[in-house]
JSON list of C-alpha atoms in Angstrom, two decimals:
[
{"chain": "A", "resi": 1, "resn": "MET", "atom": "CA", "xyz": [-11.10, 2.29, 2.14]},
{"chain": "A", "resi": 2, "resn": "ILE", "atom": "CA", "xyz": [-7.94, 3.59, 3.74]},
{"chain": "A", "resi": 3, "resn": "ILE", "atom": "CA", "xyz": [-7.70, 7.07, 5.21]},
{"chain": "A", "resi": 4, "resn": "ALA", "atom": "CA", "xyz": [-4.25, 8.63, 4.97]},
{"chain": "A", "resi": 5, "resn": "GLN", "atom": "CA", "xyz": [-2.59, 11.82, 6.18]},
{"chain": "A", "resi": 6, "resn": "PRO", "atom": "CA", "xyz": [-0.82, 14.08, 3.62]},
{"chain": "A", "resi": 7, "resn": "HIS", "atom": "CA", "xyz": [2.50, 13.94, 5.49]},
{"chain": "A", "resi": 8, "resn": "GLU", "atom": "CA", "xyz": [2.35, 10.17, 6.12]},
{"chain": "A", "resi": 9, "resn": "PRO", "atom": "CA", "xyz": [4.99, 8.06, 4.33]},
{"chain": "A", "resi": 10, "resn": "ALA", "atom": "CA", "xyz": [3.46, 6.56, 1.18]},
{"chain": "A", "resi": 11, "resn": "GLU", "atom": "CA", "xyz": [5.09, 3.19, 1.93]},
{"chain": "A", "resi": 12, "resn": "ASP", "atom": "CA", "xyz": [3.15, 3.01, 5.23]},
{"chain": "A", "resi": 13, "resn": "VAL", "atom": "CA", "xyz": [-0.12, 3.60, 3.39]},
{"chain": "A", "resi": 14, "resn": "MET", "atom": "CA", "xyz": [0.81, 1.01, 0.76]},
{"chain": "A", "resi": 15, "resn": "ALA", "atom": "CA", "xyz": [1.52, -1.50, 3.55]},
{"chain": "A", "resi": 16, "resn": "LEU", "atom": "CA", "xyz": [-2.16, -1.13, 4.50]},
{"chain": "A", "resi": 17, "resn": "VAL", "atom": "CA", "xyz": [-3.12, -1.59, 0.84]},
{"chain": "A", "resi": 18, "resn": "SER", "atom": "CA", "xyz": [-1.15, -4.87, 0.84]},
{"chain": "A", "resi": 19, "resn": "VAL", "atom": "CA", "xyz": [-3.23, -6.22, 3.71]},
{"chain": "A", "resi": 20, "resn": "HIS", "atom": "CA", "xyz": [-6.43, -6.02, 1.62]},
{"chain": "A", "resi": 21, "resn": "ASN", "atom": "CA", "xyz": [-5.07, -7.87, -1.45]},
{"chain": "A", "resi": 22, "resn": "CYS", "atom": "CA", "xyz": [-7.74, -6.22, -3.62]},
{"chain": "A", "resi": 23, "resn": "PRO", "atom": "CA", "xyz": [-8.30, -2.76, -5.15]},
{"chain": "A", "resi": 24, "resn": "VAL", "atom": "CA", "xyz": [-8.50, -0.08, -2.48]},
{"chain": "A", "resi": 25, "resn": "LEU", "atom": "CA", "xyz": [-9.78, 3.48, -2.35]},
{"chain": "A", "resi": 26, "resn": "VAL", "atom": "CA", "xyz": [-7.34, 5.73, -0.47]},
{"chain": "A", "resi": 27, "resn": "ALA", "atom": "CA", "xyz": [-8.76, 8.99, 0.91]},
{"chain": "A", "resi": 28, "resn": "MET", "atom": "CA", "xyz": [-6.81, 12.00, 2.11]},
{"chain": "A", "resi": 29, "resn": "LEU", "atom": "CA", "xyz": [-8.00, 15.32, 3.54]},
{"chain": "A", "resi": 30, "resn": "ASP", "atom": "CA", "xyz": [-5.51, 17.74, 2.07]},
{"chain": "A", "resi": 31, "resn": "THR", "atom": "CA", "xyz": [-4.66, 20.69, 4.27]},
{"chain": "A", "resi": 32, "resn": "PRO", "atom": "CA", "xyz": [-4.80, 23.72, 4.42]},
{"chain": "A", "resi": 33, "resn": "CYS", "atom": "CA", "xyz": [-7.50, 23.88, 1.70]},
{"chain": "A", "resi": 34, "resn": "GLU", "atom": "CA", "xyz": [-9.34, 20.92, 3.28]},
{"chain": "A", "resi": 35, "resn": "THR", "atom": "CA", "xyz": [-9.97, 19.21, -0.05]},
{"chain": "A", "resi": 36, "resn": "LEU", "atom": "CA", "xyz": [-11.03, 15.57, 0.15]},
{"chain": "A", "resi": 37, "resn": "ARG", "atom": "CA", "xyz": [-8.93, 13.67, -2.40]},
{"chain": "A", "resi": 38, "resn": "PHE", "atom": "CA", "xyz": [-9.09, 10.03, -3.52]},
{"chain": "A", "resi": 39, "resn": "ILE", "atom": "CA", "xyz": [-6.94, 7.58, -5.45]},
{"chain": "A", "resi": 40, "resn": "HIS", "atom": "CA", "xyz": [-8.00, 4.08, -6.47]},
{"chain": "A", "resi": 41, "resn": "VAL", "atom": "CA", "xyz": [-5.06, 1.70, -6.01]},
{"chain": "A", "resi": 42, "resn": "SER", "atom": "CA", "xyz": [-4.82, -1.71, -7.64]},
{"chain": "A", "resi": 43, "resn": "PRO", "atom": "CA", "xyz": [-3.03, -4.57, -5.93]},
{"chain": "A", "resi": 44, "resn": "PRO", "atom": "CA", "xyz": [0.44, -5.33, -7.31]},
{"chain": "A", "resi": 45, "resn": "ASN", "atom": "CA", "xyz": [0.10, -7.28, -10.55]},
{"chain": "A", "resi": 46, "resn": "ALA", "atom": "CA", "xyz": [2.58, -9.46, -12.46]},
{"chain": "A", "resi": 47, "resn": "ALA", "atom": "CA", "xyz": [1.05, -8.32, -15.77]},
{"chain": "A", "resi": 48, "resn": "LEU", "atom": "CA", "xyz": [2.31, -4.76, -15.25]},
{"chain": "A", "resi": 49, "resn": "GLU", "atom": "CA", "xyz": [5.76, -3.52, -16.20]},
{"chain": "A", "resi": 50, "resn": "ILE", "atom": "CA", "xyz": [7.94, -3.52, -13.11]},
{"chain": "A", "resi": 51, "resn": "VAL", "atom": "CA", "xyz": [8.92, 0.07, -12.30]},
{"chain": "A", "resi": 52, "resn": "ASP", "atom": "CA", "xyz": [11.40, 1.42, -9.75]},
{"chain": "A", "resi": 53, "resn": "GLU", "atom": "CA", "xyz": [10.36, 1.59, -6.11]},
{"chain": "A", "resi": 54, "resn": "LEU", "atom": "CA", "xyz": [9.00, 4.87, -4.80]},
{"chain": "A", "resi": 55, "resn": "PRO", "atom": "CA", "xyz": [11.77, 6.82, -3.07]},
{"chain": "A", "resi": 56, "resn": "ARG", "atom": "CA", "xyz": [11.70, 6.09, 0.68]},
{"chain": "A", "resi": 57, "resn": "ASN", "atom": "CA", "xyz": [10.93, 9.69, 1.60]},
{"chain": "A", "resi": 58, "resn": "THR", "atom": "CA", "xyz": [7.82, 9.89, -0.62]},
{"chain": "A", "resi": 59, "resn": "ARG", "atom": "CA", "xyz": [4.87, 11.34, 1.26]},
{"chain": "A", "resi": 60, "resn": "THR", "atom": "CA", "xyz": [1.25, 10.44, 0.59]},
{"chain": "A", "resi": 61, "resn": "ARG", "atom": "CA", "xyz": [0.54, 13.94, -0.78]},
{"chain": "A", "resi": 62, "resn": "ALA", "atom": "CA", "xyz": [3.28, 13.45, -3.40]},
{"chain": "A", "resi": 63, "resn": "LEU", "atom": "CA", "xyz": [1.77, 10.12, -4.51]},
{"chain": "A", "resi": 64, "resn": "PHE", "atom": "CA", "xyz": [-1.62, 11.82, -4.89]},
{"chain": "A", "resi": 65, "resn": "ASP", "atom": "CA", "xyz": [-0.04, 14.72, -6.80]},
{"chain": "A", "resi": 66, "resn": "GLN", "atom": "CA", "xyz": [1.78, 12.37, -9.19]},
{"chain": "A", "resi": 67, "resn": "SER", "atom": "CA", "xyz": [-1.30, 10.25, -9.86]},
{"chain": "A", "resi": 68, "resn": "GLU", "atom": "CA", "xyz": [-3.44, 13.35, -10.46]},
{"chain": "A", "resi": 69, "resn": "GLY", "atom": "CA", "xyz": [-0.79, 14.81, -12.77]},
{"chain": "A", "resi": 70, "resn": "GLN", "atom": "CA", "xyz": [-0.61, 11.65, -14.86]},
{"chain": "A", "resi": 71, "resn": "GLY", "atom": "CA", "xyz": [-4.20, 10.46, -14.44]},
{"chain": "A", "resi": 72, "resn": "MET", "atom": "CA", "xyz": [-2.94, 6.91, -13.94]},
{"chain": "A", "resi": 73, "resn": "LEU", "atom": "CA", "xyz": [0.38, 6.20, -12.22]},
{"chain": "A", "resi": 74, "resn": "SER", "atom": "CA", "xyz": [2.31, 2.94, -12.30]},
{"chain": "A", "resi": 75, "resn": "PHE", "atom": "CA", "xyz": [4.36, 2.65, -9.14]},
{"chain": "A", "resi": 76, "resn": "ARG", "atom": "CA", "xyz": [5.94, 0.09, -6.85]},
{"chain": "A", "resi": 77, "resn": "ALA", "atom": "CA", "xyz": [6.11, 0.33, -3.08]},
{"chain": "A", "resi": 78, "resn": "ARG", "atom": "CA", "xyz": [8.92, -1.00, -0.96]},
{"chain": "A", "resi": 79, "resn": "TYR", "atom": "CA", "xyz": [8.77, -4.80, -0.56]},
{"chain": "A", "resi": 80, "resn": "TRP", "atom": "CA", "xyz": [6.41, -5.22, -3.53]},
{"chain": "A", "resi": 81, "resn": "LYS", "atom": "CA", "xyz": [7.66, -7.59, -6.21]},
{"chain": "A", "resi": 82, "resn": "TYR", "atom": "CA", "xyz": [5.27, -6.15, -8.81]},
{"chain": "A", "resi": 83, "resn": "SER", "atom": "CA", "xyz": [3.98, -2.71, -9.77]},
{"chain": "A", "resi": 84, "resn": "ALA", "atom": "CA", "xyz": [0.50, -1.38, -9.05]},
{"chain": "A", "resi": 85, "resn": "VAL", "atom": "CA", "xyz": [-1.60, 1.39, -10.57]},
{"chain": "A", "resi": 86, "resn": "ALA", "atom": "CA", "xyz": [-3.01, 4.46, -8.83]},
{"chain": "A", "resi": 87, "resn": "ASN", "atom": "CA", "xyz": [-5.93, 6.16, -10.58]},
{"chain": "A", "resi": 88, "resn": "ALA", "atom": "CA", "xyz": [-6.78, 9.66, -9.45]},
{"chain": "A", "resi": 89, "resn": "VAL", "atom": "CA", "xyz": [-10.44, 10.30, -8.71]},
{"chain": "A", "resi": 90, "resn": "PRO", "atom": "CA", "xyz": [-11.25, 13.86, -9.88]},
{"chain": "A", "resi": 91, "resn": "VAL", "atom": "CA", "xyz": [-12.02, 16.30, -7.09]},
{"chain": "A", "resi": 92, "resn": "PHE", "atom": "CA", "xyz": [-15.59, 17.59, -7.23]},
{"chain": "A", "resi": 93, "resn": "THR", "atom": "CA", "xyz": [-15.73, 21.35, -6.88]},
{"chain": "A", "resi": 94, "resn": "PRO", "atom": "CA", "xyz": [-19.14, 22.83, -7.72]},
{"chain": "A", "resi": 95, "resn": "GLU", "atom": "CA", "xyz": [-18.90, 26.08, -9.63]},
{"chain": "A", "resi": 96, "resn": "THR", "atom": "CA", "xyz": [-22.06, 27.44, -8.10]},
{"chain": "A", "resi": 97, "resn": "GLN", "atom": "CA", "xyz": [-24.05, 26.39, -5.11]},
{"chain": "A", "resi": 98, "resn": "GLN", "atom": "CA", "xyz": [-27.56, 25.41, -6.07]},
{"chain": "A", "resi": 99, "resn": "SER", "atom": "CA", "xyz": [-30.43, 25.62, -3.67]},
{"chain": "A", "resi": 100, "resn": "MET", "atom": "CA", "xyz": [-32.09, 22.35, -2.74]},
{"chain": "A", "resi": 101, "resn": "GLU", "atom": "CA", "xyz": [-35.44, 24.08, -2.08]},
{"chain": "A", "resi": 102, "resn": "MET", "atom": "CA", "xyz": [-38.54, 22.67, -3.70]},
{"chain": "A", "resi": 103, "resn": "PRO", "atom": "CA", "xyz": [-40.57, 25.20, -5.68]},
{"chain": "A", "resi": 104, "resn": "LEU", "atom": "CA", "xyz": [-43.98, 25.93, -4.18]},
{"chain": "A", "resi": 105, "resn": "GLY", "atom": "CA", "xyz": [-46.74, 25.08, -6.61]}
]
């Protein structure tokens, strides 16, 4: 798991993904709403269509937004020969808070 900041350059986060050489879960605490967001990132793969590199000024929040908007995002980070896939993990937001109390019998 990699923990990223919303304003952090996406290419810096993807450099950490490269170190693992396996699928990675990237977590980000999005401010100001303090929502914990996740994307599952595959390692670069020769079987995928090679797409353009992410623009150099892409922030981590933008990568999360794009992957959530598309559900699954093919992308390529700087210095990667092949593309990777980012899958957005849906944010859990309970509609109602349920009590965890046990009924007395």
